[in-house]
Amino acid sequence: MSEKFNKIYTQSINNPEKFWQDASDDIFWFKKPTKILNKSNPPFYKWFEDGVTNTCYNALDFHIDQGNGKRIALIYDSPITGNKNKLTYEELRSKVSKFAGALKNQGVMKGDRVIIYMPMIPEAVIAMLACVRIGAIHSVVFGGFASNELASRIDDSKAKILVTASCGFEPGRTVEYKPLVDEAIKQAKHKIDKMILFQRAGYEVKLNAPKEVSWEEVTSNSQETDCIEMNSNEFAYILYTSGTTGTPKGIVRDTGGHIVALKWTMKNIYNIDEDDIWWSASDIGWIVGHSYIVYAPLFKGCTTVLFEGKPVGTPDAGAFWKIISDYKVKSLFTAPTAFRAIKKEDPDGKFFSKYNLSKFESLFLAGERADPDTIKWAENLLKVPVIDHWWQTETSWAISSNCTGIEMMKTKYGSACKAVPGYDVKIIKSDQTLAKPNEMGDIVVKLPLPPGTFPTLWNADKRYKENYMSNYDGYYQTYDAGHIDEDGYIWIMSRTDDIINVAGHRLSTGAIEEVLSEHQSVAECAVLGIADKLKGQLPIGLIVLKAGVDKDNETISKECIQMVRDKIGPVAAFKVAIVIKRLPKTRSGKILRGTIRKIADNVEYKMPPTIDDPVILDEIKKDLIKNNILKDG
Ligand code: COA
Ligand code: AMP
């Protein structure tokens, strides 16, 4: 069993240069690389360093050159507005190259940064592709982040232009982007040159020329622009992700390795061919959206679906089945939380039975732990393989998965299957030795990482080296913990830092703590991710007030909740801030977050021997019961 897979995997580990050189033959190069991997300056490895290519060329022009310009590249479906659209590769290229021309007219040059803060509309994809067409580095910011987060990304990237839209649609509310952008621009120390705003029909907003211009205006007189030649190691994009502090990390992606790796994954991991319809139900603001709404499917030359809706509430729990059936989707990739939401609303699959899903072949889940109950529920309903796979913003593609295009392997519920070719995954125990099968430890990947991962952090080589590559010499530290079993299956159990996953969205509890600490009545606080049936985890805040504060607790709680919404964004889903008397700490002053989390999750915990005052834990238990986080008894 898995002989074919094992052979390919072993080749990728024993001779990565040969493996990825072969894969690189599948993409378009202006100049083919002759130097495959430069290992001279670890941990800064360089893939395909003398290759010359272009991301947009591989996503669009290459397929048109091959005679596939009439194939549908993008299907857009927005259940809230009722808008639907299909764009062929030729049509998409025409729009992208016009917007690329518009960006050039606005002074954007190779290497300049462009922030994209947009809802899930084709123009967001067009803006991304237009940037890489002319060698500008895009940084997409998720629409659920608040102005403060947007401002920190403007400052860190020193963006020249910001591209946005007049609004986005969430079930039950319209998200007005302009005031959020205005506030971010006000807060940012770095000043952008210009804002380009796409006016959505019926939701036009007033713009203040010349600094604010509409998408329509800038494209009305722009010329279609060709792809520029990019060195393989020049950056395609920055995507900021939560780090262990409030300062986000700018994950960068290089050009050549990204195209090679992502194109390889479409067939080998997802079993997708050029004439297939693929759908990733995520958001372009997240890595899943970057890699699998936009880049990988377009590199492959298949059709990708852009869905501006939700699994439930747009309008009902049949939304996913409708898309799959309407467009004959072969495979779907989403976060487990989406399926938990559907299961909650429609446990018996009544909506499902209304649709014809005869073309549907597999469901891929990632972004957070996929609980076996949800996987089994989906398998029973869909009657197709449900595949849990594990990856990170840092890697941009799966570290472990069932590689369905190579060989389907058996499912072990609760495991994210085996390491994907290219990744030499190991477990290291706290005594720094390699773990035996089934022994728990930190999950690491032997360096060099395969192509398409992150060669460094934006303007932060030192942080890259210290944060990820130093704790275990010669390995990339994933900050996930778990074990590998005797069959090589990887079991992801928890994060080892302060990152939590809320509905598949990656958040830092440290960043939320930083916001709470700014409240003038708060002396100290702890934010924890507690287990939640729908979203996987939810953040709760425990706050200790300064002496002499005379505001009532409820008001302070409400203010804290609002501050997190205003500073981080609604996506944090921060709804609980409990005022407590004191926080449990070790004698050396470290807050016992792990113990509090166990209490809140109602799982067994040991009294930490170093606790300064054991009575506090009982007090916290009572507070959690009072706030309905924990049931009495
Ligand atoms: N722009 C503005 N606000 C956004 C947003 C966006 N792009 N995306 C989410 N938000 C807001 C929501 O409106 C909500 O605000 P509210 O507090 O006013 O209700 C808040 O952020 C939380 O949103 P969400 O995480 O979507 O939770 P939800 O309760 O509205 O919906 C699910 C729950 C499960 C339906 C939803 O999380 C979902 O569809 N998840 C799919 C998984 C996914 O895409 N993961 C991404 C990584 S793969
Ligand atoms: P992100 O960078 O947003 O993709 O989040 C990456 C983190 O999500 C990982 O480090 C894991 O903690 C978690 N994660 C992603 N996929 C899985 C999975 N299949 N199982 C368990 N955790 C996962």
CSV table of C-alpha atoms and ligand atoms in Angstrom, one decimal, residues 241 286-287 365-370 388-394 416 478 480 492 495 501 504-506, ligand 2:
chain,number,residue,atom,x,y,z
A,241,THR,CA,-0.1,36.9,9.4
A,286,TRP,CA,-6.1,34.5,3.7
A,287,ILE,CA,-3.4,32.2,2.4
A,365,LEU,CA,-10.3,20.6,4.7
A,366,ALA,CA,-7.6,22.7,6.4
A,367,GLY,CA,-6.9,25.8,8.4
A,368,GLU,CA,-7.7,24.2,11.8
A,369,ARG,CA,-8.2,20.8,13.3
A,370,ALA,CA,-10.9,18.8,11.5
A,388,ASP,CA,-7.9,16.8,6.2
A,389,HIS,CA,-4.6,18.4,5.3
A,390,TRP,CA,-2.3,20.6,7.2
A,391,TRP,CA,-0.6,23.8,6.2
A,392,GLN,CA,0.3,27.3,7.2
A,393,THR,CA,0.5,30.8,5.7
A,394,GLU,CA,4.3,30.4,6.0
A,416,ALA,CA,-3.8,15.2,8.6
A,478,THR,CA,6.2,25.1,12.7
A,480,ASP,CA,2.5,23.1,15.9
A,492,ILE,CA,-1.5,17.9,14.7
A,495,ARG,CA,-0.1,25.3,18.7
A,501,ASN,CA,-7.8,29.6,15.2
A,504,GLY,CA,-10.3,29.0,10.5
A,505,HIS,CA,-9.0,32.6,10.9
A,506,ARG,CA,-5.6,32.8,12.5
B,2,AMP,P1,-2.8,29.7,8.8
B,2,AMP,O1,-1.4,30.3,8.7
B,2,AMP,O2,-3.9,30.7,9.0
B,2,AMP,O3,-3.1,28.8,7.6
B,2,AMP,O4,-2.9,28.8,10.1
B,2,AMP,C1,-1.9,27.8,10.2
B,2,AMP,C2,-2.2,27.0,11.5
B,2,AMP,O5,-3.5,26.5,11.4
B,2,AMP,C3,-1.3,25.8,11.6
B,2,AMP,O6,-0.1,26.1,12.2
B,2,AMP,C4,-2.2,24.9,12.5
B,2,AMP,O7,-2.1,25.3,13.8
B,2,AMP,C5,-3.6,25.2,12.0
B,2,AMP,N1,-3.9,24.2,11.0
B,2,AMP,C6,-4.0,24.3,9.7
B,2,AMP,N2,-4.4,23.2,9.1
B,2,AMP,C7,-4.6,22.3,10.1
B,2,AMP,C8,-5.1,20.9,10.1
B,2,AMP,N3,-5.4,20.3,9.0
B,2,AMP,N4,-5.2,20.3,11.4
B,2,AMP,C9,-4.9,21.0,12.5
B,2,AMP,N5,-4.5,22.3,12.5
B,2,AMP,C10,-4.3,22.9,11.3
